[in-house]
Each structure stands twice: as C-alpha cells, then as structure tokens.
Tab-separated table of C-alpha atoms in Angstrom:
chain	number	residue	atom	x	y	z
A	1	MET	CA	111.354	70.466	110.546
A	2	ALA	CA	107.908	69.780	109.163
A	3	ALA	CA	106.842	71.581	106.010
A	4	SER	CA	104.306	74.378	106.403
A	5	ASN	CA	100.805	73.697	105.175
A	6	THR	CA	100.155	77.304	104.407
A	7	ALA	CA	101.057	79.409	101.361
A	8	GLY	CA	103.750	82.079	101.686
A	9	ASP	CA	103.057	85.790	102.303
A	10	GLY	CA	104.483	86.917	98.950
A	11	TYR	CA	101.166	87.359	97.247
A	12	ILE	CA	99.912	89.486	100.200
A	13	VAL	CA	102.983	91.742	100.133
A	14	ASP	CA	102.837	92.093	96.295
A	15	CYS	CA	99.056	93.050	96.538
A	16	VAL	CA	99.527	95.733	99.213
A	17	LYS	CA	102.448	97.293	97.364
A	18	GLU	CA	100.305	97.389	94.201
A	19	MET	CA	97.583	99.007	96.198
A	20	GLU	CA	99.971	101.621	97.371
A	21	SER	CA	101.175	102.147	93.808
A	22	LEU	CA	97.679	102.559	92.312
A	23	ASN	CA	96.842	105.151	94.976
A	24	LEU	CA	93.077	104.737	94.558
A	25	ASP	CA	90.528	106.437	96.821
A	26	GLU	CA	89.190	103.179	98.361
A	27	TYR	CA	89.938	99.407	98.604
A	28	GLY	CA	87.610	96.807	100.030
A	29	PHE	CA	84.378	94.822	99.843
A	30	ASN	CA	80.681	95.181	99.476
A	31	LEU	CA	78.758	93.551	102.292
A	32	PHE	CA	75.077	92.646	102.195
A	33	CYS	CA	73.023	92.013	105.356
A	34	THR	CA	70.111	89.494	105.115
A	35	HIS	CA	68.961	89.322	108.773
A	36	TYR	CA	66.915	92.102	110.383
A	37	GLU	CA	65.019	90.511	113.217
A	38	ASP	CA	67.567	91.562	115.822
A	39	GLU	CA	68.821	95.164	115.469
A	40	LYS	CA	70.925	94.902	118.620
A	41	LEU	CA	72.730	91.817	117.257
A	42	TRP	CA	73.392	93.649	113.978
A	43	GLU	CA	74.894	96.551	115.791
A	44	THR	CA	77.071	94.237	117.898
A	45	PHE	CA	78.180	92.416	114.771
A	46	LYS	CA	79.211	95.697	113.021
A	47	THR	CA	81.281	96.611	116.094
A	48	VAL	CA	82.945	93.245	116.174
A	49	TYR	CA	83.478	93.394	112.414
A	50	GLU	CA	85.455	96.620	112.655
A	51	ALA	CA	87.543	95.340	115.539
A	52	GLU	CA	88.393	92.079	113.720
A	53	GLN	CA	89.213	93.903	110.557
A	54	GLN	CA	91.712	96.036	112.452
A	55	LYS	CA	93.195	92.945	114.058
A	56	GLY	CA	93.816	91.426	110.671
A	57	ILE	CA	95.366	94.646	109.281
A	58	ALA	CA	97.674	94.825	112.327
A	59	SER	CA	98.894	91.237	111.704
A	60	ALA	CA	99.893	91.842	108.089
A	61	PRO	CA	103.324	90.726	106.956
A	62	ALA	CA	106.099	92.996	108.188
A	63	GLU	CA	107.331	93.577	104.594
A	64	CYS	CA	104.084	95.473	103.774
A	65	ALA	CA	103.093	96.826	107.189
A	66	ALA	CA	104.251	100.394	106.473
A	67	ALA	CA	102.477	100.507	103.115
A	68	LEU	CA	99.270	99.119	104.641
A	69	LYS	CA	99.361	101.715	107.408
A	70	LYS	CA	99.443	104.490	104.798
A	71	LEU	CA	96.337	102.935	103.205
A	72	ASP	CA	94.455	102.590	106.472
A	73	ASP	CA	91.976	105.416	105.782
A	74	LYS	CA	91.277	103.909	102.342
A	75	LEU	CA	90.298	100.375	103.535
A	76	VAL	CA	86.527	100.379	103.449
A	77	THR	CA	83.581	97.934	103.635
A	78	ARG	CA	80.409	99.204	101.975
A	79	MET	CA	77.552	97.843	104.076
A	80	HIS	CA	74.212	97.363	102.258
A	81	ASP	CA	71.492	96.810	104.904
A	82	SER	CA	68.305	97.201	102.906
A	83	VAL	CA	65.289	95.032	104.000
A	84	ASP	CA	65.018	94.096	100.256
A	85	TYR	CA	67.769	91.566	101.007
A	86	THR	CA	65.911	89.967	103.967
A	87	HIS	CA	66.406	86.109	104.050
A	88	GLN	CA	68.108	86.173	100.597
A	89	ALA	CA	70.151	83.051	99.855
A	90	PRO	CA	73.658	83.492	98.483
A	91	GLU	CA	72.246	83.180	94.873
A	92	GLY	CA	70.065	86.140	95.541
A	93	ILE	CA	72.809	88.220	97.009
A	94	SER	CA	75.036	87.397	93.999
A	95	ALA	CA	72.329	88.730	91.695
A	96	ALA	CA	71.863	91.849	93.914
A	97	PHE	CA	75.583	92.454	93.782
A	98	GLN	CA	75.644	92.389	89.979
A	99	ILE	CA	72.713	94.848	89.779
A	100	PHE	CA	74.532	97.100	92.254
A	101	CYS	CA	77.756	97.121	90.308
A	102	LEU	CA	76.074	97.616	86.883
A	103	ASP	CA	74.017	100.529	88.397
A	104	GLU	CA	77.256	101.966	89.699
A	105	GLU	CA	78.829	101.788	86.260
A	106	ASP	CA	75.841	103.507	84.677
A	107	SER	CA	76.041	106.354	87.251
A	108	ALA	CA	79.768	106.794	86.654
A	109	GLU	CA	79.158	106.983	82.854
A	110	GLU	CA	76.393	109.548	83.266
A	111	ASP	CA	78.626	111.614	85.540
A	112	GLU	CA	81.317	111.548	82.770
A	113	GLY	CA	78.839	112.364	80.049
A	114	LEU	CA	79.471	109.064	78.293
A	115	GLU	CA	76.970	107.170	76.169
A	116	GLU	CA	75.994	103.672	77.392
A	117	ASP	CA	77.395	100.828	75.331
A	118	ASP	CA	74.790	98.175	74.825
A	119	ASP	CA	77.504	95.544	74.402
A	120	GLU	CA	78.516	96.051	78.097
A	121	ILE	CA	75.227	95.211	79.618
A	122	ALA	CA	74.570	91.685	80.796
A	123	ASP	CA	71.717	90.005	79.003
A	124	GLU	CA	68.740	88.308	80.671
A	125	ASP	CA	70.609	84.917	80.726
A	126	GLY	CA	73.399	86.382	82.844
A	127	GLU	CA	75.803	86.372	79.984
A	128	GLY	CA	77.905	89.326	78.896
A	129	PRO	CA	80.828	91.157	80.540
A	130	TRP	CA	80.425	89.786	84.107
A	131	THR	CA	83.661	88.023	84.933
A	132	HIS	CA	85.937	87.217	87.881
A	133	GLU	CA	87.951	90.460	87.364
A	134	MET	CA	88.728	91.593	90.993
A	135	GLY	CA	88.718	95.389	90.766
A	136	PRO	CA	90.782	97.453	91.099
A	137	GLY	CA	89.787	99.047	94.386
A	138	PHE	CA	86.564	97.475	95.486
A	139	ILE	CA	86.406	93.666	94.857
A	140	ARG	CA	83.971	92.714	92.050
A	141	SER	CA	84.676	89.020	91.762
A	142	MET	CA	83.024	88.381	95.196
A	143	CYS	CA	80.912	90.115	97.718
A	144	LEU	CA	80.321	89.528	101.390
A	145	MET	CA	77.045	88.376	102.989
A	146	VAL	CA	75.842	88.338	106.619
A	147	ASP	CA	73.040	86.138	107.740
A	148	ASP	CA	71.858	85.267	111.250
A	149	ASP	CA	74.481	82.549	111.628
A	150	CYS	CA	77.204	85.080	110.761
A	151	MET	CA	75.888	87.516	113.302
A	152	ASN	CA	75.861	84.870	116.012
A	153	SER	CA	79.417	83.881	115.234
A	154	VAL	CA	80.567	86.952	117.228
A	155	ASN	CA	80.668	84.641	120.308
A	156	ALA	CA	83.136	82.196	118.601
A	157	THR	CA	85.089	82.789	115.384
A	158	PRO	CA	83.478	85.888	113.762
A	159	TYR	CA	83.016	85.207	110.114
A	160	VAL	CA	81.134	86.369	106.935
A	161	LEU	CA	80.060	84.526	103.806
A	162	ALA	CA	82.081	85.240	100.695
A	163	VAL	CA	79.774	84.971	97.643
A	164	ASP	CA	80.883	84.515	94.066
A	165	ALA	CA	79.615	87.224	91.773
A	166	LEU	CA	78.833	84.559	89.144
A	167	LEU	CA	76.841	82.277	91.523
A	168	HIS	CA	73.416	83.447	90.311
A	169	THR	CA	74.298	82.695	86.627
A	170	GLY	CA	74.328	78.935	87.156
A	171	ALA	CA	77.871	78.740	85.767
A	172	ASP	CA	80.138	75.842	86.796
A	173	LEU	CA	82.424	77.520	89.315
A	174	GLY	CA	84.181	74.433	90.529
A	175	TYR	CA	82.901	74.908	94.017
A	176	SER	CA	79.679	75.797	95.806
A	177	GLY	CA	79.900	79.491	95.039
A	178	TYR	CA	80.189	80.679	98.624
A	179	PHE	CA	82.067	79.903	101.832
A	180	LYS	CA	82.882	81.256	105.293
A	181	VAL	CA	85.761	83.674	105.837
A	182	ALA	CA	87.072	84.725	109.219
A	183	ILE	CA	86.667	88.537	109.539
A	184	ASP	CA	90.172	89.057	110.846
A	185	CYS	CA	91.485	87.434	107.624
A	186	LEU	CA	89.593	89.622	105.172
A	187	MET	CA	92.109	92.456	104.795
A	188	PRO	CA	94.719	92.195	103.411
A	189	LYS	CA	94.925	88.378	103.352
A	190	PHE	CA	91.640	87.415	101.637
A	191	TYR	CA	91.635	90.579	99.479
A	192	ALA	CA	95.021	89.609	98.139
A	193	ALA	CA	94.114	85.866	97.763
A	194	ILE	CA	91.103	86.350	95.489
A	195	GLY	CA	93.124	88.726	93.344
A	196	HIS	CA	95.977	86.256	92.939
A	197	PHE	CA	94.462	82.757	92.899
A	198	ASP	CA	91.505	81.143	91.130
A	199	LEU	CA	88.408	81.387	93.340
A	200	ASP	CA	87.930	77.597	93.445
A	201	LYS	CA	91.360	77.245	94.820
A	202	VAL	CA	90.727	79.902	97.457
A	203	ALA	CA	87.531	78.088	98.398
A	204	LYS	CA	89.325	74.756	98.828
A	205	SER	CA	91.659	76.354	101.429
A	206	VAL	CA	88.975	76.462	104.145
A	207	ASP	CA	89.901	74.850	107.472
A	208	LYS	CA	88.228	71.778	108.837
A	209	ASP	CA	85.480	73.928	110.442
A	210	GLY	CA	84.681	75.347	106.994
A	211	ILE	CA	86.140	78.780	107.685
A	212	TRP	CA	88.770	80.370	105.453
A	213	ARG	CA	91.742	81.792	107.322
A	214	GLY	CA	94.458	81.680	104.621
A	215	MET	CA	95.737	79.910	101.562
A	216	LYS	CA	96.990	76.312	101.952
A	217	GLY	CA	100.340	75.253	100.562
A	218	GLU	CA	100.625	73.077	97.479
C-alpha cells in the first residue's frame, strides 16, 4: 500500500478537544474584504463561505465530531467590510489586522479599568509584542483576506487568502506571507494547523494549484 502524502488527523482532534476544554465564547478568524465593485458578488461569496465552512465542519475527524458539534454556535468569522480596505494588498491587510487587534486590546483594558502598559505597544518600526501566538479563541497569527479573485472562485474551488500578521513588518517569514486556503478546510483543519505547525510549514503544504487543503506528510 502506498504511503499517504497527508499528515494525520491527530493535531486536529487535539485542537478541537482543547477548544472544548477552554470553553471560550468564540473561536475563529478575522476576515477583511478588499473588493467593493460588485455588491451582488460579495453577497454571493458570503453565502458560499458559510456553506463551505459548514461542509468542512461536517467532515471533521470522527474522534472530535461530537466535541465540534457542541462548539458549533461558537465558531465565528468576523467580517470586516469597510471601504477603507478597498484594493489593499496583503501587506496592507496585515497592518490593518494589527491595528484592529491592538485597538481591541486597548478597549478590553479600558473595560477592565486597567492602565495601558507602554511596553506592550508596538513601536513605529513594527517591533514589540507582535508574534505568531495564535489566540486563544480568535486566531491572531493570521487573518483572512478576500479580493475579487477570491470572490470569483465561488464558481470553482472557493478560497480565501490567509495573511500572516507579521507580513507588514518586513520580517523574514520563510515564505511569501500569504497563500490561498480552501474555505471548506478553514475550520477545524486550518485553524488547528496554524496553531500546531510553524506557518512556513503550513504554507508549503499547498497543492499544485496553490490552494491549501491540508497538511502534507513528512
């Protein structure tokens, strides 16, 4: 029998069980839209996105299917569709994502009555606390991006672009900093992969058509 060229499901099962154990309010991704010239296409994409996500969840490994079903209402994609993101390249979306996350942290600190710690704010050169830590809950090491090509992919293999949170800093990431991911592989497969493997290894597991559908075997 030929050896499989895909990684096992163990990391997915472990991730889902950890999600169940943490019992947070939400788990998922932030998604930024950069194309606004066709509102009907955007609405169609969002409908397809939801259907493809559900297809991926339904095809999760049997060992974690029950746990994932319990989490169903907590699996969320935050969609950011401001015209401020129009025609932004992945680098611009990476920067926008950092600003969004830092603003979110500031709001949380204000709600808790905490004083802001200057050491936890990234400096103008993009240095500071911004790392590849994944969460927990919403992914922080990467965000999702949808341009016109992504929207038009609904007629073939629907995909989004996964964008590295560090792309805008100019750091050597070991890969381009972004790649395509099939929507039906986002949850829990991709969510688990970027929490378990180095991002450059995840990026190198794309298929011949440039779309990520799962981790490759060693």
